[in-house]
Amino acid sequence: MATKLSERLDKIDRDILMPMVKPGKAYWIALGLCVFFVLVAIGAWIYQLKTGLGAAGIRHPGMWGFYIINFVFWVGIAHSGTLISAVLLLFRANFRSAFNRSAEAMTIFAVMTAGLFPIIHAGRPWKIYWLFPYPTQREIWPNFFSPLEWDVFAVSTYFTISLIFWYLGMVPDLAIARRFFGGVRGFFYRLFSLGWTGTVPQWMHYVRASLFLAAFATPLVASVHSVVSFDFAVSIVPGWHATIFPPFFVAGAIFSGCAMVFTLVIPMRKIFKLEEYITIDHFENLAKLTLFTGLIVTYAYITEFTLPLYGENVFERDQFIYRAFGDYKWYSWAMIFCNSVVPLILFIKSMRRNLLVLFVVSIFINIGMWLERFVIVVISLAHEYEPYSWGLYHPSIVEILITIGSFAWFFMWFLLFTRAIPVVSIFEVKEERVREEGK
Amino acid sequence: MKKVEFVFDEKEDFLAKLKELVDAGISPKDIRVITPVPVHEVDEILGTHPHKSKIKYFTLVGALTGFITGYALTTYTHLSWEDPPLIVGGKPLVGVLPFFVIAYELTILFGGIATFIGLLILSGLPSIKRIISPEDYGNKFVIQVKGESVEEIESLLKAKEEA
């Protein structure tokens, strides 16, 4: 420790900011692929607009298909971002600063992806503004008894608050970045750092504002996926009409979100050489959180299956027997394998500390959580009360292309983010370093 | 206006100097401190604990406004068709529980936005002057004392030492 404190802090700035300067060849290939698939998806959507919703595979009784599955999936992915930032800030968990920036970015991009699907699913997407309350000559307002209307408020609130929280956390870091870059790029860093200086009153209000926003964001995390689960639970469809849905959905959302953090951060850490700032200990802590939420999800599966079998409601019972042994049984069993069996490996300490294992497990969980939404949405609708209205749903090529495009869209934004904004919260890393050295 | 500036590389030196200046009788109002990270010891010396931030009033007013707006918007719109009332699904015209979801979300939305606006107002951001020419000391710890010259401060410190 011969160097001065300010020089050691300078090194942290350089280490985190330097990878933003020169993208490698692999970066451009990845970005190009993402843009390509986004364009393909846009093409598929234009085809659907011209032909009508019949171009998608949604028809009676499977009126909700891939689009709604994707909506629920992406809203779920969005959850761990705010969870990691806000809840761990409130609990002062020290592994937060390694992940919070990229997890929050993930939240923003996942909500941006999720928000597209109700629009794509709508028959007349150009009238999507009807969802919002605004005074009209016809004096028609949205139906505030509808869970779908609650969704509009929940998801748009979630997007706004996450964006504010993300941006707020970024301001001192942008003020660091403005030192390193000139020209147009430097101008934008100066502009968006708002003239941040780091005076004591600024820090005082800043720390307080972060705490309040975290305190708001925490109940928001719980409410958003609860509201999304109301879309199902408030209806009377067997398999949907269950009181367990809100906590089940929230736990599932955090579970899938943590998995997506692994999927994104493990390669990012390697490419950006951030081993010093995102350590194996950090990953292990997040793996424990993943395991914990995974066990909650497994518990919810058990409850969901046993209660109808034990109860007197024949429709519910039939629905769950159909899930396990009916037309879509492979989806159900694959879901249980991915979400309940594979994560159990995280009970072993050496596995939690092995990044390759974590990466593979995270891919399984991502697939499993997507399948969970498939199981809930499609199987329930395929097998409702009257046998004459039973039917199977198969996705069309348009839906598949748009689904692939949504992943490309999400990764495209994330790739752009890694080059534009410091991927680790620099000032928080420095704050921790200063605090540790002071001990 | 006269201004004296001390720049430090180490946190300990910086804190020692700050304490010295305050003990010598310089009012914390005349001291401007710039740090690369929030330093909690400074709060103790200058009495600027985050608890004292006025931002809580912004948050509270925003949250209450949001809650009231949520119930007002839903109730007003569902009552706006008077004769005949527009009954949906055989449910009561005004539902306290379903409308709570909207009120809940708007509490958070308005509260969050108000907190952000409060932060901008209280900490003097965005500052156009500083966007054009940022005041940037890198990772150094800075103390600026307003309205004193170097000699005046030195004599103050000396007087303190002798006493």
PDB file of C-alpha atoms in Angstrom, chain A residues 196-404:
ATOM      1  CA  TRP A 196     -22.354  16.699 -10.414  1.00  0.00           C
ATOM      2  CA  THR A 197     -19.520  17.900  -8.161  1.00  0.00           C
ATOM      3  CA  GLY A 198     -19.645  15.657  -5.107  1.00  0.00           C
ATOM      4  CA  THR A 199     -20.066  18.328  -2.448  1.00  0.00           C
ATOM      5  CA  VAL A 200     -21.207  17.262   0.977  1.00  0.00           C
ATOM      6  CA  PRO A 201     -24.818  18.529   0.629  1.00  0.00           C
ATOM      7  CA  GLN A 202     -25.072  16.724  -2.717  1.00  0.00           C
ATOM      8  CA  TRP A 203     -23.949  13.443  -1.182  1.00  0.00           C
ATOM      9  CA  MET A 204     -26.222  13.980   1.791  1.00  0.00           C
ATOM     10  CA  HIS A 205     -29.360  14.356  -0.320  1.00  0.00           C
ATOM     11  CA  TYR A 206     -28.168  11.685  -2.703  1.00  0.00           C
ATOM     12  CA  VAL A 207     -27.761   9.023  -0.027  1.00  0.00           C
ATOM     13  CA  ARG A 208     -31.170   9.853   1.373  1.00  0.00           C
ATOM     14  CA  ALA A 209     -32.898   9.856  -2.028  1.00  0.00           C
ATOM     15  CA  SER A 210     -31.381   6.441  -2.856  1.00  0.00           C
ATOM     16  CA  LEU A 211     -32.690   5.044   0.407  1.00  0.00           C
ATOM     17  CA  PHE A 212     -36.216   6.369  -0.190  1.00  0.00           C
ATOM     18  CA  LEU A 213     -36.311   5.105  -3.742  1.00  0.00           C
ATOM     19  CA  ALA A 214     -35.145   1.702  -2.520  1.00  0.00           C
ATOM     20  CA  ALA A 215     -37.896   1.753   0.069  1.00  0.00           C
ATOM     21  CA  PHE A 216     -40.417   2.442  -2.693  1.00  0.00           C
ATOM     22  CA  ALA A 217     -38.977  -0.051  -5.116  1.00  0.00           C
ATOM     23  CA  THR A 218     -39.115  -2.961  -2.685  1.00  0.00           C
ATOM     24  CA  PRO A 219     -42.918  -3.106  -2.297  1.00  0.00           C
ATOM     25  CA  LEU A 220     -43.111  -2.294  -5.994  1.00  0.00           C
ATOM     26  CA  VAL A 221     -41.235  -5.504  -6.842  1.00  0.00           C
ATOM     27  CA  ALA A 222     -43.748  -7.484  -4.844  1.00  0.00           C
ATOM     28  CA  SER A 223     -46.714  -5.663  -6.309  1.00  0.00           C
ATOM     29  CA  VAL A 224     -45.844  -5.794 -10.002  1.00  0.00           C
ATOM     30  CA  HIS A 225     -45.664  -9.523 -10.370  1.00  0.00           C
ATOM     31  CA  SER A 226     -48.579  -9.924  -7.979  1.00  0.00           C
ATOM     32  CA  VAL A 227     -50.607  -7.776 -10.337  1.00  0.00           C
ATOM     33  CA  VAL A 228     -49.403  -9.795 -13.314  1.00  0.00           C
ATOM     34  CA  SER A 229     -50.501 -12.940 -11.469  1.00  0.00           C
ATOM     35  CA  PHE A 230     -53.947 -11.344 -10.910  1.00  0.00           C
ATOM     36  CA  ASP A 231     -54.392 -11.463 -14.705  1.00  0.00           C
ATOM     37  CA  PHE A 232     -54.726 -15.176 -14.134  1.00  0.00           C
ATOM     38  CA  ALA A 233     -55.850 -15.578 -10.530  1.00  0.00           C
ATOM     39  CA  VAL A 234     -58.830 -13.214 -10.801  1.00  0.00           C
ATOM     40  CA  SER A 235     -60.311 -15.309 -13.621  1.00  0.00           C
ATOM     41  CA  ILE A 236     -62.173 -18.573 -13.045  1.00  0.00           C
ATOM     42  CA  VAL A 237     -60.118 -20.796 -15.346  1.00  0.00           C
ATOM     43  CA  PRO A 238     -59.055 -24.046 -13.610  1.00  0.00           C
ATOM     44  CA  GLY A 239     -55.334 -23.885 -12.920  1.00  0.00           C
ATOM     45  CA  TRP A 240     -55.391 -20.091 -12.773  1.00  0.00           C
ATOM     46  CA  HIS A 241     -57.904 -19.375 -10.035  1.00  0.00           C
ATOM     47  CA  ALA A 242     -55.543 -19.868  -7.102  1.00  0.00           C
ATOM     48  CA  THR A 243     -54.723 -17.768  -4.053  1.00  0.00           C
ATOM     49  CA  ILE A 244     -51.122 -18.962  -4.148  1.00  0.00           C
ATOM     50  CA  PHE A 245     -50.455 -17.101  -7.392  1.00  0.00           C
ATOM     51  CA  PRO A 246     -49.065 -13.737  -6.183  1.00  0.00           C
ATOM     52  CA  PRO A 247     -46.262 -15.083  -3.939  1.00  0.00           C
ATOM     53  CA  PHE A 248     -45.645 -17.912  -6.398  1.00  0.00           C
ATOM     54  CA  PHE A 249     -45.181 -15.452  -9.262  1.00  0.00           C
ATOM     55  CA  VAL A 250     -42.998 -13.084  -7.255  1.00  0.00           C
ATOM     56  CA  ALA A 251     -40.675 -15.885  -6.139  1.00  0.00           C
ATOM     57  CA  GLY A 252     -40.544 -17.247  -9.680  1.00  0.00           C
ATOM     58  CA  ALA A 253     -39.760 -13.810 -11.045  1.00  0.00           C
ATOM     59  CA  ILE A 254     -36.841 -13.303  -8.678  1.00  0.00           C
ATOM     60  CA  PHE A 255     -35.634 -16.820  -9.411  1.00  0.00           C
ATOM     61  CA  SER A 256     -35.628 -16.263 -13.171  1.00  0.00           C
ATOM     62  CA  GLY A 257     -34.157 -12.787 -12.773  1.00  0.00           C
ATOM     63  CA  CYS A 258     -31.212 -14.079 -10.730  1.00  0.00           C
ATOM     64  CA  ALA A 259     -30.603 -16.703 -13.388  1.00  0.00           C
ATOM     65  CA  MET A 260     -30.559 -14.041 -16.075  1.00  0.00           C
ATOM     66  CA  VAL A 261     -28.017 -12.046 -14.045  1.00  0.00           C
ATOM     67  CA  PHE A 262     -25.724 -15.089 -14.140  1.00  0.00           C
ATOM     68  CA  THR A 263     -26.287 -15.534 -17.865  1.00  0.00           C
ATOM     69  CA  LEU A 264     -25.336 -11.925 -18.567  1.00  0.00           C
ATOM     70  CA  VAL A 265     -22.702 -11.139 -15.949  1.00  0.00           C
ATOM     71  CA  ILE A 266     -20.538 -14.281 -16.182  1.00  0.00           C
ATOM     72  CA  PRO A 267     -19.500 -13.616 -19.811  1.00  0.00           C
ATOM     73  CA  MET A 268     -19.370  -9.854 -19.210  1.00  0.00           C
ATOM     74  CA  ARG A 269     -16.991 -10.253 -16.261  1.00  0.00           C
ATOM     75  CA  LYS A 270     -14.692 -12.397 -18.371  1.00  0.00           C
ATOM     76  CA  ILE A 271     -14.695 -10.097 -21.403  1.00  0.00           C
ATOM     77  CA  PHE A 272     -14.265  -6.918 -19.367  1.00  0.00           C
ATOM     78  CA  LYS A 273     -11.701  -8.436 -16.983  1.00  0.00           C
ATOM     79  CA  LEU A 274     -13.672  -7.395 -13.920  1.00  0.00           C
ATOM     80  CA  GLU A 275     -12.518 -10.334 -11.792  1.00  0.00           C
ATOM     81  CA  GLU A 276     -11.267  -7.969  -9.117  1.00  0.00           C
ATOM     82  CA  TYR A 277     -14.627  -6.250  -8.691  1.00  0.00           C
ATOM     83  CA  ILE A 278     -17.101  -9.076  -9.285  1.00  0.00           C
ATOM     84  CA  THR A 279     -15.643 -11.877  -7.210  1.00  0.00           C
ATOM     85  CA  ILE A 280     -16.485 -15.529  -6.772  1.00  0.00           C
ATOM     86  CA  ASP A 281     -17.828 -14.674  -3.309  1.00  0.00           C
ATOM     87  CA  HIS A 282     -20.331 -12.331  -4.931  1.00  0.00           C
ATOM     88  CA  PHE A 283     -21.440 -15.079  -7.266  1.00  0.00           C
ATOM     89  CA  GLU A 284     -21.767 -17.522  -4.403  1.00  0.00           C
ATOM     90  CA  ASN A 285     -24.047 -15.159  -2.508  1.00  0.00           C
ATOM     91  CA  LEU A 286     -26.243 -14.696  -5.540  1.00  0.00           C
ATOM     92  CA  ALA A 287     -26.286 -18.458  -6.056  1.00  0.00           C
ATOM     93  CA  LYS A 288     -27.631 -18.884  -2.535  1.00  0.00           C
ATOM     94  CA  LEU A 289     -30.401 -16.410  -3.301  1.00  0.00           C
ATOM     95  CA  THR A 290     -31.173 -18.326  -6.490  1.00  0.00           C
ATOM     96  CA  LEU A 291     -31.299 -21.612  -4.641  1.00  0.00           C
ATOM     97  CA  PHE A 292     -33.558 -20.133  -1.983  1.00  0.00           C
ATOM     98  CA  THR A 293     -36.076 -18.695  -4.441  1.00  0.00           C
ATOM     99  CA  GLY A 294     -35.873 -21.932  -6.445  1.00  0.00           C
ATOM    100  CA  LEU A 295     -36.939 -23.878  -3.383  1.00  0.00           C
ATOM    101  CA  ILE A 296     -39.874 -21.517  -2.879  1.00  0.00           C
ATOM    102  CA  VAL A 297     -40.909 -22.127  -6.487  1.00  0.00           C
ATOM    103  CA  THR A 298     -40.644 -25.885  -5.947  1.00  0.00           C
ATOM    104  CA  TYR A 299     -42.746 -25.607  -2.818  1.00  0.00           C
ATOM    105  CA  ALA A 300     -45.345 -23.675  -4.807  1.00  0.00           C
ATOM    106  CA  TYR A 301     -45.421 -26.443  -7.451  1.00  0.00           C
ATOM    107  CA  ILE A 302     -46.043 -29.029  -4.742  1.00  0.00           C
ATOM    108  CA  THR A 303     -48.827 -26.965  -3.190  1.00  0.00           C
ATOM    109  CA  GLU A 304     -50.335 -26.236  -6.569  1.00  0.00           C
ATOM    110  CA  PHE A 305     -50.470 -29.923  -7.427  1.00  0.00           C
ATOM    111  CA  THR A 306     -51.498 -31.412  -4.099  1.00  0.00           C
ATOM    112  CA  LEU A 307     -54.306 -29.043  -3.145  1.00  0.00           C
ATOM    113  CA  PRO A 308     -56.523 -29.784  -6.182  1.00  0.00           C
ATOM    114  CA  LEU A 309     -55.837 -33.510  -5.838  1.00  0.00           C
ATOM    115  CA  TYR A 310     -56.849 -33.347  -2.204  1.00  0.00           C
ATOM    116  CA  GLY A 311     -59.792 -30.986  -2.692  1.00  0.00           C
ATOM    117  CA  GLU A 312     -63.292 -31.519  -4.037  1.00  0.00           C
ATOM    118  CA  ASN A 313     -63.137 -29.348  -7.174  1.00  0.00           C
ATOM    119  CA  VAL A 314     -63.231 -31.853 -10.063  1.00  0.00           C
ATOM    120  CA  PHE A 315     -62.303 -29.245 -12.667  1.00  0.00           C
ATOM    121  CA  GLU A 316     -59.177 -28.213 -10.802  1.00  0.00           C
ATOM    122  CA  ARG A 317     -58.236 -31.841 -10.191  1.00  0.00           C
ATOM    123  CA  ASP A 318     -58.741 -32.741 -13.826  1.00  0.00           C
ATOM    124  CA  GLN A 319     -56.645 -29.763 -14.892  1.00  0.00           C
ATOM    125  CA  PHE A 320     -53.669 -30.879 -12.826  1.00  0.00           C
ATOM    126  CA  ILE A 321     -53.933 -34.502 -13.920  1.00  0.00           C
ATOM    127  CA  TYR A 322     -54.031 -33.181 -17.487  1.00  0.00           C
ATOM    128  CA  ARG A 323     -50.924 -31.071 -16.832  1.00  0.00           C
ATOM    129  CA  ALA A 324     -48.948 -34.083 -15.643  1.00  0.00           C
ATOM    130  CA  PHE A 325     -50.219 -36.729 -18.075  1.00  0.00           C
ATOM    131  CA  GLY A 326     -52.047 -34.883 -20.883  1.00  0.00           C
ATOM    132  CA  ASP A 327     -51.050 -33.555 -24.287  1.00  0.00           C
ATOM    133  CA  TYR A 328     -48.465 -31.169 -22.909  1.00  0.00           C
ATOM    134  CA  LYS A 329     -46.984 -33.451 -20.237  1.00  0.00           C
ATOM    135  CA  TRP A 330     -43.416 -33.081 -21.550  1.00  0.00           C
ATOM    136  CA  TYR A 331     -43.534 -29.353 -21.002  1.00  0.00           C
ATOM    137  CA  SER A 332     -44.626 -29.853 -17.378  1.00  0.00           C
ATOM    138  CA  TRP A 333     -41.957 -32.437 -16.619  1.00  0.00           C
ATOM    139  CA  ALA A 334     -39.251 -30.404 -18.358  1.00  0.00           C
ATOM    140  CA  MET A 335     -40.306 -27.414 -16.270  1.00  0.00           C
ATOM    141  CA  ILE A 336     -39.984 -29.390 -13.035  1.00  0.00           C
ATOM    142  CA  PHE A 337     -36.622 -30.770 -14.110  1.00  0.00           C
ATOM    143  CA  CYS A 338     -35.217 -27.334 -14.989  1.00  0.00           C
ATOM    144  CA  ASN A 339     -36.613 -25.388 -12.024  1.00  0.00           C
ATOM    145  CA  SER A 340     -36.743 -27.919  -9.210  1.00  0.00           C
ATOM    146  CA  VAL A 341     -34.108 -30.578  -9.935  1.00  0.00           C
ATOM    147  CA  VAL A 342     -31.203 -28.831 -11.675  1.00  0.00           C
ATOM    148  CA  PRO A 343     -30.825 -25.961  -9.142  1.00  0.00           C
ATOM    149  CA  LEU A 344     -30.423 -28.489  -6.308  1.00  0.00           C
ATOM    150  CA  ILE A 345     -26.802 -28.819  -7.397  1.00  0.00           C
ATOM    151  CA  LEU A 346     -26.285 -25.394  -5.844  1.00  0.00           C
ATOM    152  CA  PHE A 347     -26.468 -27.039  -2.404  1.00  0.00           C
ATOM    153  CA  ILE A 348     -22.860 -28.101  -3.018  1.00  0.00           C
ATOM    154  CA  LYS A 349     -20.452 -25.299  -2.166  1.00  0.00           C
ATOM    155  CA  SER A 350     -17.890 -26.096  -4.862  1.00  0.00           C
ATOM    156  CA  MET A 351     -20.660 -25.976  -7.486  1.00  0.00           C
ATOM    157  CA  ARG A 352     -21.808 -22.555  -6.279  1.00  0.00           C
ATOM    158  CA  ARG A 353     -18.259 -21.313  -6.781  1.00  0.00           C
ATOM    159  CA  ASN A 354     -17.838 -22.806 -10.247  1.00  0.00           C
ATOM    160  CA  LEU A 355     -18.784 -20.242 -12.883  1.00  0.00           C
ATOM    161  CA  LEU A 356     -19.267 -22.779 -15.644  1.00  0.00           C
ATOM    162  CA  VAL A 357     -21.735 -24.714 -13.491  1.00  0.00           C
ATOM    163  CA  LEU A 358     -23.542 -21.493 -12.552  1.00  0.00           C
ATOM    164  CA  PHE A 359     -23.782 -20.477 -16.191  1.00  0.00           C
ATOM    165  CA  VAL A 360     -25.214 -23.839 -17.264  1.00  0.00           C
ATOM    166  CA  VAL A 361     -27.649 -23.899 -14.335  1.00  0.00           C
ATOM    167  CA  SER A 362     -28.771 -20.375 -15.220  1.00  0.00           C
ATOM    168  CA  ILE A 363     -29.552 -21.441 -18.790  1.00  0.00           C
ATOM    169  CA  PHE A 364     -31.631 -24.331 -17.444  1.00  0.00           C
ATOM    170  CA  ILE A 365     -33.510 -21.982 -15.137  1.00  0.00           C
ATOM    171  CA  ASN A 366     -34.177 -19.518 -17.949  1.00  0.00           C
ATOM    172  CA  ILE A 367     -35.643 -22.284 -20.054  1.00  0.00           C
ATOM    173  CA  GLY A 368     -37.530 -23.718 -17.096  1.00  0.00           C
ATOM    174  CA  MET A 369     -39.112 -20.420 -16.154  1.00  0.00           C
ATOM    175  CA  TRP A 370     -40.168 -19.803 -19.737  1.00  0.00           C
ATOM    176  CA  LEU A 371     -41.742 -23.271 -19.726  1.00  0.00           C
ATOM    177  CA  GLU A 372     -43.496 -22.483 -16.458  1.00  0.00           C
ATOM    178  CA  ARG A 373     -45.322 -19.624 -18.142  1.00  0.00           C
ATOM    179  CA  PHE A 374     -46.126 -21.905 -21.067  1.00  0.00           C
ATOM    180  CA  VAL A 375     -47.540 -24.484 -18.669  1.00  0.00           C
ATOM    181  CA  ILE A 376     -49.670 -21.932 -16.841  1.00  0.00           C
ATOM    182  CA  VAL A 377     -50.946 -20.023 -19.870  1.00  0.00           C
ATOM    183  CA  VAL A 378     -51.402 -22.690 -22.532  1.00  0.00           C
ATOM    184  CA  ILE A 379     -52.316 -25.849 -20.632  1.00  0.00           C
ATOM    185  CA  SER A 380     -54.994 -24.176 -18.536  1.00  0.00           C
ATOM    186  CA  LEU A 381     -56.710 -22.648 -21.548  1.00  0.00           C
ATOM    187  CA  ALA A 382     -56.492 -25.896 -23.513  1.00  0.00           C
ATOM    188  CA  HIS A 383     -58.458 -27.828 -20.908  1.00  0.00           C
ATOM    189  CA  GLU A 384     -61.194 -25.702 -19.372  1.00  0.00           C
ATOM    190  CA  TYR A 385     -64.651 -26.749 -18.114  1.00  0.00           C
ATOM    191  CA  GLU A 386     -66.537 -28.142 -21.128  1.00  0.00           C
ATOM    192  CA  PRO A 387     -64.946 -30.957 -23.133  1.00  0.00           C
ATOM    193  CA  TYR A 388     -66.400 -29.558 -26.388  1.00  0.00           C
ATOM    194  CA  SER A 389     -64.204 -26.487 -26.014  1.00  0.00           C
ATOM    195  CA  TRP A 390     -60.978 -28.339 -25.348  1.00  0.00           C
ATOM    196  CA  GLY A 391     -58.268 -27.761 -27.907  1.00  0.00           C
ATOM    197  CA  LEU A 392     -54.556 -27.522 -28.475  1.00  0.00           C
ATOM    198  CA  TYR A 393     -52.417 -24.480 -29.126  1.00  0.00           C
ATOM    199  CA  HIS A 394     -49.458 -24.519 -31.485  1.00  0.00           C
ATOM    200  CA  PRO A 395     -47.303 -21.466 -32.099  1.00  0.00           C
ATOM    201  CA  SER A 396     -47.034 -20.184 -35.649  1.00  0.00           C
ATOM    202  CA  ILE A 397     -43.748 -19.302 -37.313  1.00  0.00           C
ATOM    203  CA  VAL A 398     -44.593 -15.610 -36.807  1.00  0.00           C
ATOM    204  CA  GLU A 399     -44.818 -16.077 -33.048  1.00  0.00           C
ATOM    205  CA  ILE A 400     -41.573 -18.055 -32.945  1.00  0.00           C
ATOM    206  CA  LEU A 401     -39.706 -15.403 -34.942  1.00  0.00           C
ATOM    207  CA  ILE A 402     -41.038 -12.624 -32.736  1.00  0.00           C
ATOM    208  CA  THR A 403     -40.030 -14.586 -29.620  1.00  0.00           C
ATOM    209  CA  ILE A 404     -36.487 -15.052 -30.920  1.00  0.00           C
TER     210      ILE A 404
END
